[in-house]
């Protein structure tokens, strides 16, 4: 399991890589490693798929193998070109490349059909004319064996005739299905004469109306793998019981060993979100989010728009690892991966989200100073700075002032001093309130001119530093404060009869601040630029909605880092 690298550190391999290495060592496939990522184009890819992408493409990279991109587009009612296109963009964005290995299961329909005829001729499959309900009825239960369909003993000739006419489009949907002839009393329910082909008169986004005989997953998937000469076929644990039918079909059509083998691993389950296209499509269609790329969505498109980098997604997948037992992943681990990556790449900027006016009464009305402020803190080993204007009127964060502060409040209060980031120490001399509402509307302050980039000359200590922007120079901006999509870690938790996961949506997953005030250096940056707004979080200018003169920022993640604290404690 463990191996020493050149540095002598021990790196433990997951069970899939251990299996691959074993297969390479024994020469099972002549040393060949061929994987595939097989999405069904019935939605957008999500972060669960990212785990599978990192695994399949990652393994191919590590073992000088290949990874195919294959669309499992065997359902004409749900597959669309939009989904196909978005998936390619997302995989590329994650940093992976299928080169010329792009395949579509819908190109294999003829081959699936030919094998179906072979199965029928060899009496390994039959046409069943029972209804869906009758088939379900006869299937039995976990404790009771199933019973044979009245059509089970049709002759190969009769079956062949029906199968050909099914293909020719002579029958309506549901009139007949092709089933494997295995064992209606098989202890594995999946093996009780599973359906192989069904009639579906629908327009397929690639095949149009010409084809009407669609394969079921258990028939199609193993054959797709065999056609492409895949060696290692990875799928999630729910398919463990399907492994038997995977091998049965390959044996039945005569694919010889060594051949593709299925191995299951635990799917990614991330707290505070749902990872299922069927559910995500509901969030989109029912208007719970603004679209597939809503920054709250766990889709790759949403995550990207939120400001997360592909490196952070890959780092999460690496941290989660690959195992063969079910588990949920703490959302804080994802946030940690995001912060860890954004910390070194995001220049620091000042932005005031909930502005309160400050007037520096002893600073000349028309004066201004341009401060050269470093873009990165010392522990991030990066160069760069920008110019920040200082003037008589500033905005500070409303929460950085308290009229009656508790003892540990080190920010601004009547008579107290605070340091303005990169600028002077100021003292609050007077609080101006709205005579009607009593709300604080302005602070009148004075500054210590000797404290620009220096400590107070008399040695007095200034405990707090706050951020600010010059009111005259600041740019208004819309800031979208995104939070977790669901209010509880497991969206299926605590539901009553008749309720579903949408009940657990977080009503505060988006708070829009408008206008916030940001420093003027941001004016001309291209959409998609990332920043740390000091003390507020990591932000990205929105790739679609932000423009010079109408800036829009998405909060990628807050600065609070509970995972790092947890890690430090343990
Ligand atoms: P969904 O319910 O989201 O549609 P799926 O498994 O039906 O999931 P597919 O498009 O069939 O979606 O999946 C493509 C590949 O991605 C499959 O190999 C599948 O095992 C893998 N995959 C899907 N969801 C996850 C997940 N949460 N974690 C890891 N791998 C996943
Ligand atoms: Mg699916």
JSON list of C-alpha atoms in Angstrom, two decimals, residues 343-533:
[
{"chain": "A", "resi": 343, "resn": "UNK", "atom": "CA", "xyz": [-4.49, 33.45, -0.29]},
{"chain": "A", "resi": 344, "resn": "UNK", "atom": "CA", "xyz": [-1.39, 33.51, -2.46]},
{"chain": "A", "resi": 345, "resn": "UNK", "atom": "CA", "xyz": [-3.03, 34.57, -5.72]},
{"chain": "A", "resi": 346, "resn": "UNK", "atom": "CA", "xyz": [-5.41, 37.34, -4.58]},
{"chain": "A", "resi": 347, "resn": "UNK", "atom": "CA", "xyz": [-4.10, 40.89, -4.24]},
{"chain": "A", "resi": 348, "resn": "UNK", "atom": "CA", "xyz": [-5.40, 42.69, -1.17]},
{"chain": "A", "resi": 349, "resn": "UNK", "atom": "CA", "xyz": [-7.75, 45.59, -1.74]},
{"chain": "A", "resi": 350, "resn": "UNK", "atom": "CA", "xyz": [-9.97, 47.75, 0.46]},
{"chain": "A", "resi": 351, "resn": "UNK", "atom": "CA", "xyz": [-13.72, 47.75, 0.07]},
{"chain": "A", "resi": 352, "resn": "UNK", "atom": "CA", "xyz": [-16.38, 49.04, 2.45]},
{"chain": "A", "resi": 353, "resn": "UNK", "atom": "CA", "xyz": [-19.54, 46.98, 2.33]},
{"chain": "A", "resi": 354, "resn": "UNK", "atom": "CA", "xyz": [-21.72, 48.91, 4.78]},
{"chain": "A", "resi": 355, "resn": "UNK", "atom": "CA", "xyz": [-20.42, 52.47, 4.56]},
{"chain": "A", "resi": 356, "resn": "UNK", "atom": "CA", "xyz": [-20.37, 55.07, 7.35]},
{"chain": "A", "resi": 357, "resn": "UNK", "atom": "CA", "xyz": [-19.04, 58.54, 6.58]},
{"chain": "A", "resi": 358, "resn": "UNK", "atom": "CA", "xyz": [-15.93, 59.81, 8.39]},
{"chain": "A", "resi": 359, "resn": "UNK", "atom": "CA", "xyz": [-14.77, 63.42, 8.10]},
{"chain": "A", "resi": 360, "resn": "UNK", "atom": "CA", "xyz": [-11.16, 64.17, 9.06]},
{"chain": "A", "resi": 361, "resn": "UNK", "atom": "CA", "xyz": [-11.80, 67.70, 10.32]},
{"chain": "A", "resi": 362, "resn": "UNK", "atom": "CA", "xyz": [-8.12, 68.68, 10.52]},
{"chain": "A", "resi": 363, "resn": "UNK", "atom": "CA", "xyz": [-7.31, 67.54, 6.97]},
{"chain": "A", "resi": 364, "resn": "UNK", "atom": "CA", "xyz": [-7.55, 70.23, 4.26]},
{"chain": "A", "resi": 365, "resn": "UNK", "atom": "CA", "xyz": [-10.69, 70.20, 2.15]},
{"chain": "A", "resi": 366, "resn": "UNK", "atom": "CA", "xyz": [-9.04, 69.94, -1.30]},
{"chain": "A", "resi": 367, "resn": "UNK", "atom": "CA", "xyz": [-5.90, 68.01, -0.36]},
{"chain": "A", "resi": 368, "resn": "UNK", "atom": "CA", "xyz": [-5.23, 64.42, -1.34]},
{"chain": "A", "resi": 369, "resn": "UNK", "atom": "CA", "xyz": [-2.37, 61.99, -0.89]},
{"chain": "A", "resi": 370, "resn": "UNK", "atom": "CA", "xyz": [-1.67, 58.90, -2.93]},
{"chain": "A", "resi": 371, "resn": "UNK", "atom": "CA", "xyz": [-0.37, 56.09, -0.78]},
{"chain": "A", "resi": 372, "resn": "UNK", "atom": "CA", "xyz": [1.70, 53.27, -2.23]},
{"chain": "A", "resi": 373, "resn": "UNK", "atom": "CA", "xyz": [0.09, 50.23, -0.62]},
{"chain": "A", "resi": 374, "resn": "UNK", "atom": "CA", "xyz": [1.52, 46.70, -1.03]},
{"chain": "A", "resi": 375, "resn": "UNK", "atom": "CA", "xyz": [-0.86, 44.20, -2.58]},
{"chain": "A", "resi": 376, "resn": "UNK", "atom": "CA", "xyz": [0.29, 41.25, -0.51]},
{"chain": "A", "resi": 377, "resn": "UNK", "atom": "CA", "xyz": [1.11, 40.71, 3.14]},
{"chain": "A", "resi": 378, "resn": "UNK", "atom": "CA", "xyz": [4.67, 39.76, 4.00]},
{"chain": "A", "resi": 379, "resn": "UNK", "atom": "CA", "xyz": [3.94, 36.04, 4.39]},
{"chain": "A", "resi": 380, "resn": "UNK", "atom": "CA", "xyz": [2.77, 35.83, 0.79]},
{"chain": "A", "resi": 381, "resn": "UNK", "atom": "CA", "xyz": [5.97, 35.98, -1.14]},
{"chain": "A", "resi": 382, "resn": "UNK", "atom": "CA", "xyz": [4.72, 38.22, -3.96]},
{"chain": "A", "resi": 383, "resn": "UNK", "atom": "CA", "xyz": [5.53, 41.68, -5.24]},
{"chain": "A", "resi": 384, "resn": "UNK", "atom": "CA", "xyz": [3.13, 44.38, -6.28]},
{"chain": "A", "resi": 385, "resn": "UNK", "atom": "CA", "xyz": [1.39, 47.45, -4.96]},
{"chain": "A", "resi": 386, "resn": "UNK", "atom": "CA", "xyz": [-1.23, 49.97, -5.97]},
{"chain": "A", "resi": 387, "resn": "UNK", "atom": "CA", "xyz": [-1.85, 53.64, -5.29]},
{"chain": "A", "resi": 388, "resn": "UNK", "atom": "CA", "xyz": [-4.61, 54.51, -2.84]},
{"chain": "A", "resi": 389, "resn": "UNK", "atom": "CA", "xyz": [-5.95, 58.04, -2.40]},
{"chain": "A", "resi": 390, "resn": "UNK", "atom": "CA", "xyz": [-6.46, 59.57, 1.02]},
{"chain": "A", "resi": 391, "resn": "UNK", "atom": "CA", "xyz": [-8.65, 62.64, 1.50]},
{"chain": "A", "resi": 392, "resn": "UNK", "atom": "CA", "xyz": [-10.73, 64.49, 4.07]},
{"chain": "A", "resi": 393, "resn": "UNK", "atom": "CA", "xyz": [-13.88, 62.40, 3.67]},
{"chain": "A", "resi": 394, "resn": "UNK", "atom": "CA", "xyz": [-13.77, 58.65, 4.00]},
{"chain": "A", "resi": 395, "resn": "UNK", "atom": "CA", "xyz": [-16.04, 55.65, 4.22]},
{"chain": "A", "resi": 396, "resn": "UNK", "atom": "CA", "xyz": [-15.48, 53.09, 6.93]},
{"chain": "A", "resi": 397, "resn": "UNK", "atom": "CA", "xyz": [-17.43, 49.97, 7.82]},
{"chain": "A", "resi": 398, "resn": "UNK", "atom": "CA", "xyz": [-20.43, 50.74, 10.02]},
{"chain": "A", "resi": 399, "resn": "UNK", "atom": "CA", "xyz": [-19.58, 47.75, 12.21]},
{"chain": "A", "resi": 400, "resn": "UNK", "atom": "CA", "xyz": [-16.16, 49.29, 12.95]},
{"chain": "A", "resi": 401, "resn": "UNK", "atom": "CA", "xyz": [-17.77, 51.95, 15.12]},
{"chain": "A", "resi": 402, "resn": "UNK", "atom": "CA", "xyz": [-19.62, 51.51, 18.40]},
{"chain": "A", "resi": 403, "resn": "UNK", "atom": "CA", "xyz": [-20.99, 54.29, 20.51]},
{"chain": "A", "resi": 404, "resn": "UNK", "atom": "CA", "xyz": [-20.83, 52.23, 23.66]},
{"chain": "A", "resi": 405, "resn": "UNK", "atom": "CA", "xyz": [-18.16, 49.64, 22.99]},
{"chain": "A", "resi": 406, "resn": "UNK", "atom": "CA", "xyz": [-17.63, 46.58, 25.16]},
{"chain": "A", "resi": 407, "resn": "UNK", "atom": "CA", "xyz": [-14.19, 46.23, 26.73]},
{"chain": "A", "resi": 408, "resn": "UNK", "atom": "CA", "xyz": [-12.62, 44.11, 24.01]},
{"chain": "A", "resi": 409, "resn": "UNK", "atom": "CA", "xyz": [-13.74, 46.31, 21.09]},
{"chain": "A", "resi": 410, "resn": "UNK", "atom": "CA", "xyz": [-10.53, 47.77, 19.63]},
{"chain": "A", "resi": 411, "resn": "UNK", "atom": "CA", "xyz": [-12.02, 49.72, 16.78]},
{"chain": "A", "resi": 412, "resn": "UNK", "atom": "CA", "xyz": [-13.53, 53.20, 16.67]},
{"chain": "A", "resi": 413, "resn": "UNK", "atom": "CA", "xyz": [-15.61, 54.68, 19.50]},
{"chain": "A", "resi": 414, "resn": "UNK", "atom": "CA", "xyz": [-16.11, 58.20, 20.88]},
{"chain": "A", "resi": 415, "resn": "UNK", "atom": "CA", "xyz": [-12.74, 59.52, 22.08]},
{"chain": "A", "resi": 416, "resn": "UNK", "atom": "CA", "xyz": [-10.87, 56.44, 20.87]},
{"chain": "A", "resi": 417, "resn": "UNK", "atom": "CA", "xyz": [-8.13, 56.00, 18.31]},
{"chain": "A", "resi": 418, "resn": "UNK", "atom": "CA", "xyz": [-7.74, 53.49, 15.53]},
{"chain": "A", "resi": 419, "resn": "UNK", "atom": "CA", "xyz": [-5.27, 52.94, 12.69]},
{"chain": "A", "resi": 420, "resn": "UNK", "atom": "CA", "xyz": [-6.55, 53.32, 9.14]},
{"chain": "A", "resi": 421, "resn": "UNK", "atom": "CA", "xyz": [-4.98, 50.55, 7.07]},
{"chain": "A", "resi": 422, "resn": "UNK", "atom": "CA", "xyz": [-1.92, 51.87, 5.17]},
{"chain": "A", "resi": 423, "resn": "UNK", "atom": "CA", "xyz": [-2.66, 55.41, 6.49]},
{"chain": "A", "resi": 424, "resn": "UNK", "atom": "CA", "xyz": [-3.01, 57.54, 9.62]},
{"chain": "A", "resi": 425, "resn": "UNK", "atom": "CA", "xyz": [-4.15, 57.00, 13.14]},
{"chain": "A", "resi": 426, "resn": "UNK", "atom": "CA", "xyz": [-7.42, 58.85, 13.69]},
{"chain": "A", "resi": 427, "resn": "UNK", "atom": "CA", "xyz": [-9.45, 59.76, 16.77]},
{"chain": "A", "resi": 428, "resn": "UNK", "atom": "CA", "xyz": [-13.24, 60.00, 16.92]},
{"chain": "A", "resi": 429, "resn": "UNK", "atom": "CA", "xyz": [-14.12, 63.44, 18.31]},
{"chain": "A", "resi": 430, "resn": "UNK", "atom": "CA", "xyz": [-17.80, 63.74, 17.55]},
{"chain": "A", "resi": 431, "resn": "UNK", "atom": "CA", "xyz": [-20.72, 61.54, 16.55]},
{"chain": "A", "resi": 432, "resn": "UNK", "atom": "CA", "xyz": [-23.35, 63.05, 14.26]},
{"chain": "A", "resi": 433, "resn": "UNK", "atom": "CA", "xyz": [-26.82, 61.50, 14.35]},
{"chain": "A", "resi": 434, "resn": "UNK", "atom": "CA", "xyz": [-29.93, 61.77, 12.27]},
{"chain": "A", "resi": 435, "resn": "UNK", "atom": "CA", "xyz": [-32.15, 64.03, 14.42]},
{"chain": "A", "resi": 436, "resn": "UNK", "atom": "CA", "xyz": [-35.22, 62.03, 13.43]},
{"chain": "A", "resi": 437, "resn": "UNK", "atom": "CA", "xyz": [-34.06, 58.44, 13.73]},
{"chain": "A", "resi": 438, "resn": "UNK", "atom": "CA", "xyz": [-31.07, 58.73, 16.02]},
{"chain": "A", "resi": 439, "resn": "UNK", "atom": "CA", "xyz": [-29.01, 56.71, 13.55]},
{"chain": "A", "resi": 440, "resn": "UNK", "atom": "CA", "xyz": [-25.31, 57.52, 13.44]},
{"chain": "A", "resi": 441, "resn": "UNK", "atom": "CA", "xyz": [-24.70, 59.19, 10.06]},
{"chain": "A", "resi": 442, "resn": "UNK", "atom": "CA", "xyz": [-21.22, 60.64, 10.37]},
{"chain": "A", "resi": 443, "resn": "UNK", "atom": "CA", "xyz": [-18.15, 60.57, 12.55]},
{"chain": "A", "resi": 444, "resn": "UNK", "atom": "CA", "xyz": [-16.01, 63.67, 12.89]},
{"chain": "A", "resi": 445, "resn": "UNK", "atom": "CA", "xyz": [-12.42, 62.67, 13.52]},
{"chain": "A", "resi": 446, "resn": "UNK", "atom": "CA", "xyz": [-8.94, 64.17, 13.70]},
{"chain": "A", "resi": 447, "resn": "UNK", "atom": "CA", "xyz": [-5.72, 62.56, 12.51]},
{"chain": "A", "resi": 448, "resn": "UNK", "atom": "CA", "xyz": [-2.18, 62.28, 13.85]},
{"chain": "A", "resi": 449, "resn": "UNK", "atom": "CA", "xyz": [-0.07, 63.53, 10.88]},
{"chain": "A", "resi": 450, "resn": "UNK", "atom": "CA", "xyz": [3.07, 61.79, 12.18]},
{"chain": "A", "resi": 451, "resn": "UNK", "atom": "CA", "xyz": [1.54, 58.30, 11.92]},
{"chain": "A", "resi": 452, "resn": "UNK", "atom": "CA", "xyz": [1.52, 57.65, 8.16]},
{"chain": "A", "resi": 453, "resn": "UNK", "atom": "CA", "xyz": [3.50, 54.41, 8.01]},
{"chain": "A", "resi": 454, "resn": "UNK", "atom": "CA", "xyz": [4.84, 55.03, 11.52]},
{"chain": "A", "resi": 455, "resn": "UNK", "atom": "CA", "xyz": [3.88, 54.40, 15.12]},
{"chain": "A", "resi": 456, "resn": "UNK", "atom": "CA", "xyz": [2.78, 57.34, 17.27]},
{"chain": "A", "resi": 457, "resn": "UNK", "atom": "CA", "xyz": [5.84, 59.35, 18.36]},
{"chain": "A", "resi": 458, "resn": "UNK", "atom": "CA", "xyz": [4.91, 59.23, 22.06]},
{"chain": "A", "resi": 459, "resn": "UNK", "atom": "CA", "xyz": [4.84, 55.43, 22.07]},
{"chain": "A", "resi": 460, "resn": "UNK", "atom": "CA", "xyz": [1.11, 55.08, 22.78]},
{"chain": "A", "resi": 461, "resn": "UNK", "atom": "CA", "xyz": [-0.30, 51.84, 21.51]},
{"chain": "A", "resi": 462, "resn": "UNK", "atom": "CA", "xyz": [-2.99, 51.63, 18.83]},
{"chain": "A", "resi": 463, "resn": "UNK", "atom": "CA", "xyz": [-4.75, 48.31, 19.07]},
{"chain": "A", "resi": 464, "resn": "UNK", "atom": "CA", "xyz": [-7.09, 48.24, 16.11]},
{"chain": "A", "resi": 465, "resn": "UNK", "atom": "CA", "xyz": [-6.67, 48.66, 12.36]},
{"chain": "A", "resi": 466, "resn": "UNK", "atom": "CA", "xyz": [-9.69, 49.17, 10.13]},
{"chain": "A", "resi": 467, "resn": "UNK", "atom": "CA", "xyz": [-10.22, 49.45, 6.39]},
{"chain": "A", "resi": 468, "resn": "UNK", "atom": "CA", "xyz": [-11.54, 52.51, 4.60]},
{"chain": "A", "resi": 469, "resn": "UNK", "atom": "CA", "xyz": [-11.82, 54.19, 1.21]},
{"chain": "A", "resi": 470, "resn": "UNK", "atom": "CA", "xyz": [-11.67, 57.83, 0.20]},
{"chain": "A", "resi": 471, "resn": "UNK", "atom": "CA", "xyz": [-15.26, 58.97, -0.36]},
{"chain": "A", "resi": 472, "resn": "UNK", "atom": "CA", "xyz": [-14.37, 61.27, -3.25]},
{"chain": "A", "resi": 473, "resn": "UNK", "atom": "CA", "xyz": [-12.43, 58.58, -5.11]},
{"chain": "A", "resi": 474, "resn": "UNK", "atom": "CA", "xyz": [-14.26, 55.39, -4.20]},
{"chain": "A", "resi": 475, "resn": "UNK", "atom": "CA", "xyz": [-16.26, 53.51, -6.79]},
{"chain": "A", "resi": 476, "resn": "UNK", "atom": "CA", "xyz": [-19.76, 52.29, -6.10]},
{"chain": "A", "resi": 477, "resn": "UNK", "atom": "CA", "xyz": [-20.14, 48.56, -6.63]},
{"chain": "A", "resi": 478, "resn": "UNK", "atom": "CA", "xyz": [-22.72, 45.85, -6.22]},
{"chain": "A", "resi": 479, "resn": "UNK", "atom": "CA", "xyz": [-21.47, 43.16, -3.88]},
{"chain": "A", "resi": 480, "resn": "UNK", "atom": "CA", "xyz": [-23.15, 39.77, -3.77]},
{"chain": "A", "resi": 481, "resn": "UNK", "atom": "CA", "xyz": [-22.55, 38.00, -0.48]},
{"chain": "A", "resi": 482, "resn": "UNK", "atom": "CA", "xyz": [-23.01, 34.32, -1.20]},
{"chain": "A", "resi": 483, "resn": "UNK", "atom": "CA", "xyz": [-23.36, 31.75, 1.51]},
{"chain": "A", "resi": 484, "resn": "UNK", "atom": "CA", "xyz": [-24.12, 28.04, 1.70]},
{"chain": "A", "resi": 485, "resn": "UNK", "atom": "CA", "xyz": [-27.06, 26.96, -0.43]},
{"chain": "A", "resi": 486, "resn": "UNK", "atom": "CA", "xyz": [-28.67, 24.89, 2.33]},
{"chain": "A", "resi": 487, "resn": "UNK", "atom": "CA", "xyz": [-29.18, 25.81, 5.96]},
{"chain": "A", "resi": 488, "resn": "UNK", "atom": "CA", "xyz": [-28.34, 22.32, 7.22]},
{"chain": "A", "resi": 489, "resn": "UNK", "atom": "CA", "xyz": [-25.44, 20.01, 6.46]},
{"chain": "A", "resi": 490, "resn": "UNK", "atom": "CA", "xyz": [-27.67, 17.21, 5.17]},
{"chain": "A", "resi": 491, "resn": "UNK", "atom": "CA", "xyz": [-30.53, 18.65, 3.10]},
{"chain": "A", "resi": 492, "resn": "UNK", "atom": "CA", "xyz": [-32.54, 15.44, 3.61]},
{"chain": "A", "resi": 493, "resn": "UNK", "atom": "CA", "xyz": [-32.48, 15.95, 7.36]},
{"chain": "A", "resi": 494, "resn": "UNK", "atom": "CA", "xyz": [-35.52, 16.67, 9.52]},
{"chain": "A", "resi": 495, "resn": "UNK", "atom": "CA", "xyz": [-38.11, 16.61, 6.77]},
{"chain": "A", "resi": 496, "resn": "UNK", "atom": "CA", "xyz": [-41.73, 15.95, 7.60]},
{"chain": "A", "resi": 497, "resn": "UNK", "atom": "CA", "xyz": [-44.18, 14.00, 5.52]},
{"chain": "A", "resi": 498, "resn": "UNK", "atom": "CA", "xyz": [-44.68, 15.71, 2.17]},
{"chain": "A", "resi": 499, "resn": "UNK", "atom": "CA", "xyz": [-41.66, 18.01, 2.46]},
{"chain": "A", "resi": 500, "resn": "UNK", "atom": "CA", "xyz": [-38.58, 17.74, 0.31]},
{"chain": "A", "resi": 501, "resn": "UNK", "atom": "CA", "xyz": [-35.00, 18.96, 0.32]},
{"chain": "A", "resi": 502, "resn": "UNK", "atom": "CA", "xyz": [-35.95, 22.42, -0.97]},
{"chain": "A", "resi": 503, "resn": "UNK", "atom": "CA", "xyz": [-37.44, 23.07, 2.47]},
{"chain": "A", "resi": 504, "resn": "UNK", "atom": "CA", "xyz": [-33.89, 23.21, 3.81]},
{"chain": "A", "resi": 505, "resn": "UNK", "atom": "CA", "xyz": [-32.65, 25.88, 1.39]},
{"chain": "A", "resi": 506, "resn": "UNK", "atom": "CA", "xyz": [-30.82, 28.69, 3.16]},
{"chain": "A", "resi": 507, "resn": "UNK", "atom": "CA", "xyz": [-32.95, 31.84, 2.77]},
{"chain": "A", "resi": 508, "resn": "UNK", "atom": "CA", "xyz": [-29.80, 33.92, 3.30]},
{"chain": "A", "resi": 509, "resn": "UNK", "atom": "CA", "xyz": [-27.64, 32.23, 0.71]},
{"chain": "A", "resi": 510, "resn": "UNK", "atom": "CA", "xyz": [-27.52, 35.54, -1.18]},
{"chain": "A", "resi": 511, "resn": "UNK", "atom": "CA", "xyz": [-27.43, 39.02, 0.33]},
{"chain": "A", "resi": 512, "resn": "UNK", "atom": "CA", "xyz": [-26.91, 41.86, -2.13]},
{"chain": "A", "resi": 513, "resn": "UNK", "atom": "CA", "xyz": [-25.14, 45.01, -0.95]},
{"chain": "A", "resi": 514, "resn": "UNK", "atom": "CA", "xyz": [-25.60, 48.02, -3.18]},
{"chain": "A", "resi": 515, "resn": "UNK", "atom": "CA", "xyz": [-23.80, 50.27, -3.28]},
{"chain": "A", "resi": 516, "resn": "UNK", "atom": "CA", "xyz": [-20.68, 49.13, -1.52]},
{"chain": "A", "resi": 517, "resn": "UNK", "atom": "CA", "xyz": [-17.62, 51.39, -1.96]},
{"chain": "A", "resi": 518, "resn": "UNK", "atom": "CA", "xyz": [-14.37, 50.03, -3.36]},
{"chain": "A", "resi": 519, "resn": "UNK", "atom": "CA", "xyz": [-10.98, 51.62, -3.88]},
{"chain": "A", "resi": 520, "resn": "UNK", "atom": "CA", "xyz": [-10.48, 53.22, -7.31]},
{"chain": "A", "resi": 521, "resn": "UNK", "atom": "CA", "xyz": [-7.64, 50.92, -8.38]},
{"chain": "A", "resi": 522, "resn": "UNK", "atom": "CA", "xyz": [-10.30, 48.33, -9.30]},
{"chain": "A", "resi": 523, "resn": "UNK", "atom": "CA", "xyz": [-11.85, 50.50, -12.00]},
{"chain": "A", "resi": 524, "resn": "UNK", "atom": "CA", "xyz": [-10.39, 48.93, -15.10]},
{"chain": "A", "resi": 525, "resn": "UNK", "atom": "CA", "xyz": [-9.65, 45.35, -14.06]},
{"chain": "A", "resi": 526, "resn": "UNK", "atom": "CA", "xyz": [-11.16, 42.73, -16.35]},
{"chain": "A", "resi": 527, "resn": "UNK", "atom": "CA", "xyz": [-14.22, 40.75, -15.18]},
{"chain": "A", "resi": 528, "resn": "UNK", "atom": "CA", "xyz": [-13.15, 37.61, -13.37]},
{"chain": "A", "resi": 529, "resn": "UNK", "atom": "CA", "xyz": [-10.40, 39.39, -11.38]},
{"chain": "A", "resi": 530, "resn": "UNK", "atom": "CA", "xyz": [-9.92, 38.00, -7.90]},
{"chain": "A", "resi": 531, "resn": "UNK", "atom": "CA", "xyz": [-9.19, 39.94, -4.71]},
{"chain": "A", "resi": 532, "resn": "UNK", "atom": "CA", "xyz": [-9.08, 39.68, -1.02]},
{"chain": "A", "resi": 533, "resn": "UNK", "atom": "CA", "xyz": [-11.13, 42.58, 0.33]}
]
